[in-house]
């Protein structure tokens, strides 16, 4: 049974006596070698069967086994006596004597012809396969390479047996390190390399084998090229998507037309290497420049306002066809538009992408992206620019609507605010109003300066909470109400009480803040009342800044009278700084911090220079300098300083801001005179005497007759209809003021006297002789006053 198995695998046994030279084979071995049964049992019989080409290898294996006392193994071809040839594999072990010398070799032999043929077939396949293949031994010497590998590594006759690193492989970066790592790890590995002999990309797979390392190289140049193209296309697509996304986000934040122009300049020009941007909008059949970057003024003046469909073909054709036009050079431009050959030189451009702006199906204008040098845009770049132009058109259309609405809102706002402030002698005013930079709604901030009697002046600043037409209308109503109440000469707390009624009547959702102040230049007192409004800042002549600390009353519409009044005595030359919360309060800054920052600005070196009162010489008459033009310019600069520091130009603001700064001018004591009068008819005569003497002292004799008559009528009216004590006062300011006070609260009224009436015409005469007249209530009663213009010419005496 065992013998049958041995025969089936074509294997036999043999024994070689080393000292005797005798060699015996069993029956299977004889059959395998083709020897007859009566063969000569000598080793020479076996050697004669070995193919001459394989003899050196067999003998070397035999000598090594005997020398090293190791096992024997060899594969070789045998030439049988019958003329056939086959491959056999032989393995044996040595038997040693007591001295350790080999005496006998016992082995097996089996037929390997079929496996050898299979291996040779594999070798042939390896040699001629399309992929490169080479093998190296443990000393990194090349032991095999196929035809494709010879093209990369070198001819087999030259490189076999030589170290791999002496050839082109030695110049491949990191290849040696990777090969040594793969041999040490014993795990297959693969990576891409660029081979130096043909500069193509290969995927090399390294496989560790017992005798060394094998390498398979597959050309992947086309695959990598396609992958690179895909990656580049994906990168370009990602960049385009990112550009579109970035532009879309930026355009979403753009509010005005100029915002859109700046966004396009920042997000479109740099990626394309462009240097110029020209945006034109269709208005009234013409194309008007609404924004540009990188164009000289001479070209813009030539292009601005051209007919939309005639006169300038590069724009007209794009607008008419709604298709973009790409011009890559000045030569191409001049060939297309020979009648416009001078324009490229004037514009200083050499390539153009003229894009139509289409919004909601309507052509609204054109957008031109231009280049300093000739430039031929790729198909992808043209597609991207065309796509971007649609986004720009939508943003521009939206911005144009905003600009229109914002302009209307600002015009309405300007119409509700004072067109020009009066210039009373008691103060020099300067104002600023800044609408919110975000949103189109108008706000409810307002300010005013209202001249009162006796050279007194009312200053008011307020803020209706919210934005919109309703708030603006409320602001207009409050401003009108303040004027009416001021003309009634009501004190600040009563003015706020009446304003509170007006706001309360508007509904529970209506609120407003207000600061109302009255400055009296004769006494130097300033009376202030606040309804929820930020406190004013008072800058004294020495540069110190004081903030009115007491807590204000509730806003108008949220509280109930009475409102409190604060009386302050302010030195001549002091500044009263009034503002709305938009100046000092924002989402990033609370009101206390804002007020502190304002104080820092006012007390800075430049702030002190502007707040310091200018030298103002006094005379015996009205102060010199008229309207104090020099100081007005200084206060204007102070307004700019505060606004610039508190509201930087690039910071978006969500609230309107009103700022009112007033320099207070006290009236010198020599410009007022007063006398008590008796409660009998002689008082009128005394009044005339006092008037005549005082006007002579002031050099105003030309007003004496009229003023005597006015004083006489007012005093007579008091004697006849009121009660004492009576007092006469003259004030010399911008005008001559004559006042008569009494203890009665009865308001005099002009009545129409009949032709037969002996009296009743006194107030008619007062009204006819004075520039204006009126009545105001005082703590003791009332005061009737008149004003007459003083004809100052040049410097007062």
mmCIF file of N, CA and C in Angstrom, residues 424-425 450-457 489 703 706-707 710 714 729-740 765-776 784-790:
data_model
loop_
_atom_site.group_PDB
_atom_site.id
_atom_site.type_symbol
_atom_site.label_atom_id
_atom_site.label_comp_id
_atom_site.label_asym_id
_atom_site.label_seq_id
_atom_site.Cartn_x
_atom_site.Cartn_y
_atom_site.Cartn_z
ATOM 1 N N UNK A 424 -29.506 133.175 19.027
ATOM 2 C CA UNK A 424 -29.795 134.164 20.073
ATOM 3 C C UNK A 424 -28.496 134.651 20.718
ATOM 4 N N UNK A 425 -28.598 135.813 21.350
ATOM 5 C CA UNK A 425 -27.419 136.358 22.002
ATOM 6 C C UNK A 425 -26.983 135.513 23.188
ATOM 7 N N UNK A 450 -35.179 127.441 20.991
ATOM 8 C CA UNK A 450 -36.354 128.316 20.898
ATOM 9 C C UNK A 450 -36.092 129.592 21.701
ATOM 10 N N UNK A 451 -35.994 130.744 21.053
ATOM 11 C CA UNK A 451 -35.829 132.004 21.797
ATOM 12 C C UNK A 451 -37.081 132.318 22.615
ATOM 13 N N UNK A 452 -36.874 132.747 23.848
ATOM 14 C CA UNK A 452 -37.956 133.152 24.729
ATOM 15 C C UNK A 452 -37.817 134.649 25.028
ATOM 16 N N UNK A 453 -38.644 135.103 25.899
ATOM 17 C CA UNK A 453 -38.574 136.514 26.271
ATOM 18 C C UNK A 453 -37.379 136.766 27.193
ATOM 19 N N UNK A 454 -37.040 138.051 27.334
ATOM 20 C CA UNK A 454 -35.960 138.487 28.231
ATOM 21 C C UNK A 454 -34.640 137.825 27.894
ATOM 22 N N UNK A 455 -34.383 137.598 26.598
ATOM 23 C CA UNK A 455 -33.151 136.994 26.093
ATOM 24 C C UNK A 455 -32.955 135.556 26.568
ATOM 25 N N UNK A 456 -33.966 134.979 27.195
ATOM 26 C CA UNK A 456 -33.850 133.591 27.602
ATOM 27 C C UNK A 456 -34.017 132.683 26.388
ATOM 28 N N UNK A 457 -33.474 131.471 26.503
ATOM 29 C CA UNK A 457 -33.513 130.510 25.397
ATOM 30 C C UNK A 457 -33.889 129.142 25.956
ATOM 31 N N UNK A 489 -44.419 130.409 27.621
ATOM 32 C CA UNK A 489 -43.494 130.748 28.709
ATOM 33 C C UNK A 489 -43.711 129.856 29.929
ATOM 34 N N UNK A 703 -34.623 155.273 20.638
ATOM 35 C CA UNK A 703 -35.716 154.394 21.066
ATOM 36 C C UNK A 703 -36.468 154.948 22.274
ATOM 37 N N UNK A 706 -40.501 155.813 21.874
ATOM 38 C CA UNK A 706 -41.322 154.602 21.747
ATOM 39 C C UNK A 706 -41.324 153.808 23.050
ATOM 40 N N UNK A 707 -40.155 153.657 23.643
ATOM 41 C CA UNK A 707 -40.061 152.855 24.860
ATOM 42 C C UNK A 707 -40.811 153.527 26.018
ATOM 43 N N UNK A 710 -44.422 152.730 25.525
ATOM 44 C CA UNK A 710 -44.711 151.337 25.864
ATOM 45 C C UNK A 710 -44.729 151.134 27.372
ATOM 46 N N UNK A 714 -47.956 149.995 29.717
ATOM 47 C CA UNK A 714 -47.925 148.769 30.515
ATOM 48 C C UNK A 714 -48.134 149.060 31.993
ATOM 49 N N UNK A 729 -38.336 146.791 34.306
ATOM 50 C CA UNK A 729 -36.967 146.352 34.006
ATOM 51 C C UNK A 729 -36.683 146.556 32.524
ATOM 52 N N UNK A 730 -35.466 147.032 32.202
ATOM 53 C CA UNK A 730 -34.974 147.186 30.834
ATOM 54 C C UNK A 730 -33.787 146.249 30.643
ATOM 55 N N UNK A 731 -33.768 145.578 29.499
ATOM 56 C CA UNK A 731 -32.670 144.664 29.152
ATOM 57 C C UNK A 731 -32.150 145.038 27.774
ATOM 58 N N UNK A 732 -30.832 145.239 27.695
ATOM 59 C CA UNK A 732 -30.205 145.550 26.409
ATOM 60 C C UNK A 732 -29.438 144.301 25.947
ATOM 61 N N UNK A 733 -29.961 143.687 24.915
ATOM 62 C CA UNK A 733 -29.308 142.520 24.328
ATOM 63 C C UNK A 733 -29.332 142.644 22.818
ATOM 64 N N UNK A 734 -29.765 141.564 22.149
ATOM 65 C CA UNK A 734 -29.957 141.670 20.700
ATOM 66 C C UNK A 734 -31.041 142.691 20.375
ATOM 67 N N UNK A 735 -31.940 142.884 21.314
ATOM 68 C CA UNK A 735 -33.009 143.871 21.171
ATOM 69 C C UNK A 735 -33.175 144.585 22.510
ATOM 70 N N UNK A 736 -33.983 145.603 22.495
ATOM 71 C CA UNK A 736 -34.278 146.326 23.729
ATOM 72 C C UNK A 736 -35.568 145.742 24.300
ATOM 73 N N UNK A 737 -35.499 145.279 25.539
ATOM 74 C CA UNK A 737 -36.635 144.618 26.170
ATOM 75 C C UNK A 737 -37.111 145.493 27.330
ATOM 76 N N UNK A 738 -38.418 145.700 27.336
ATOM 77 C CA UNK A 738 -39.046 146.461 28.419
ATOM 78 C C UNK A 738 -40.044 145.539 29.108
ATOM 79 N N UNK A 739 -39.887 145.345 30.441
ATOM 80 C CA UNK A 739 -40.742 144.449 31.187
ATOM 81 C C UNK A 739 -41.421 145.197 32.345
ATOM 82 N N UNK A 740 -42.673 144.888 32.556
ATOM 83 C CA UNK A 740 -43.414 145.412 33.711
ATOM 84 C C UNK A 740 -44.022 144.218 34.434
ATOM 85 N N UNK A 765 -51.948 149.417 21.086
ATOM 86 C CA UNK A 765 -50.827 150.309 20.863
ATOM 87 C C UNK A 765 -49.502 149.596 21.142
ATOM 88 N N UNK A 766 -49.456 148.777 22.220
ATOM 89 C CA UNK A 766 -48.247 148.009 22.535
ATOM 90 C C UNK A 766 -47.898 147.079 21.390
ATOM 91 N N UNK A 767 -48.866 146.392 20.868
ATOM 92 C CA UNK A 767 -48.637 145.455 19.767
ATOM 93 C C UNK A 767 -48.126 146.167 18.527
ATOM 94 N N UNK A 768 -48.651 147.378 18.278
ATOM 95 C CA UNK A 768 -48.250 148.109 17.078
ATOM 96 C C UNK A 768 -46.835 148.675 17.198
ATOM 97 N N UNK A 769 -46.404 149.060 18.399
ATOM 98 C CA UNK A 769 -45.118 149.731 18.564
ATOM 99 C C UNK A 769 -43.952 148.759 18.779
ATOM 100 N N UNK A 770 -44.222 147.534 19.232
ATOM 101 C CA UNK A 770 -43.139 146.596 19.532
ATOM 102 C C UNK A 770 -42.991 145.549 18.427
ATOM 103 N N UNK A 771 -41.757 145.010 18.350
ATOM 104 C CA UNK A 771 -41.506 143.934 17.375
ATOM 105 C C UNK A 771 -42.281 142.678 17.766
ATOM 106 N N UNK A 772 -42.297 142.366 19.017
ATOM 107 C CA UNK A 772 -43.148 141.317 19.555
ATOM 108 C C UNK A 772 -43.344 141.594 21.034
ATOM 109 N N UNK A 773 -44.403 141.035 21.606
ATOM 110 C CA UNK A 773 -44.696 141.247 23.016
ATOM 111 C C UNK A 773 -45.406 140.007 23.552
ATOM 112 N N UNK A 774 -45.502 139.901 24.856
ATOM 113 C CA UNK A 774 -46.153 138.736 25.433
ATOM 114 C C UNK A 774 -46.184 138.824 26.932
ATOM 115 N N UNK A 775 -46.683 137.748 27.492
ATOM 116 C CA UNK A 775 -46.821 137.657 28.952
ATOM 117 C C UNK A 775 -46.245 136.330 29.414
ATOM 118 N N UNK A 776 -45.552 136.355 30.514
ATOM 119 C CA UNK A 776 -45.095 135.107 31.118
ATOM 120 C C UNK A 776 -45.391 135.150 32.615
ATOM 121 N N UNK A 784 -45.316 141.370 31.785
ATOM 122 C CA UNK A 784 -45.646 141.729 30.400
ATOM 123 C C UNK A 784 -44.385 142.346 29.799
ATOM 124 N N UNK A 785 -43.998 141.872 28.630
ATOM 125 C CA UNK A 785 -42.736 142.319 28.047
ATOM 126 C C UNK A 785 -42.928 142.730 26.589
ATOM 127 N N UNK A 786 -42.041 143.580 26.138
ATOM 128 C CA UNK A 786 -42.010 144.003 24.730
ATOM 129 C C UNK A 786 -40.568 143.974 24.242
ATOM 130 N N UNK A 787 -40.420 143.790 22.931
ATOM 131 C CA UNK A 787 -39.094 143.829 22.314
ATOM 132 C C UNK A 787 -39.101 144.831 21.174
ATOM 133 N N UNK A 788 -37.987 145.559 21.078
ATOM 134 C CA UNK A 788 -37.776 146.486 19.968
ATOM 135 C C UNK A 788 -36.396 146.229 19.381
ATOM 136 N N UNK A 789 -36.295 146.210 18.077
ATOM 137 C CA UNK A 789 -34.973 145.974 17.469
ATOM 138 C C UNK A 789 -34.032 147.137 17.742
ATOM 139 N N UNK A 790 -32.752 146.790 17.908
ATOM 140 C CA UNK A 790 -31.709 147.798 18.081
ATOM 141 C C UNK A 790 -30.918 147.875 16.793
#
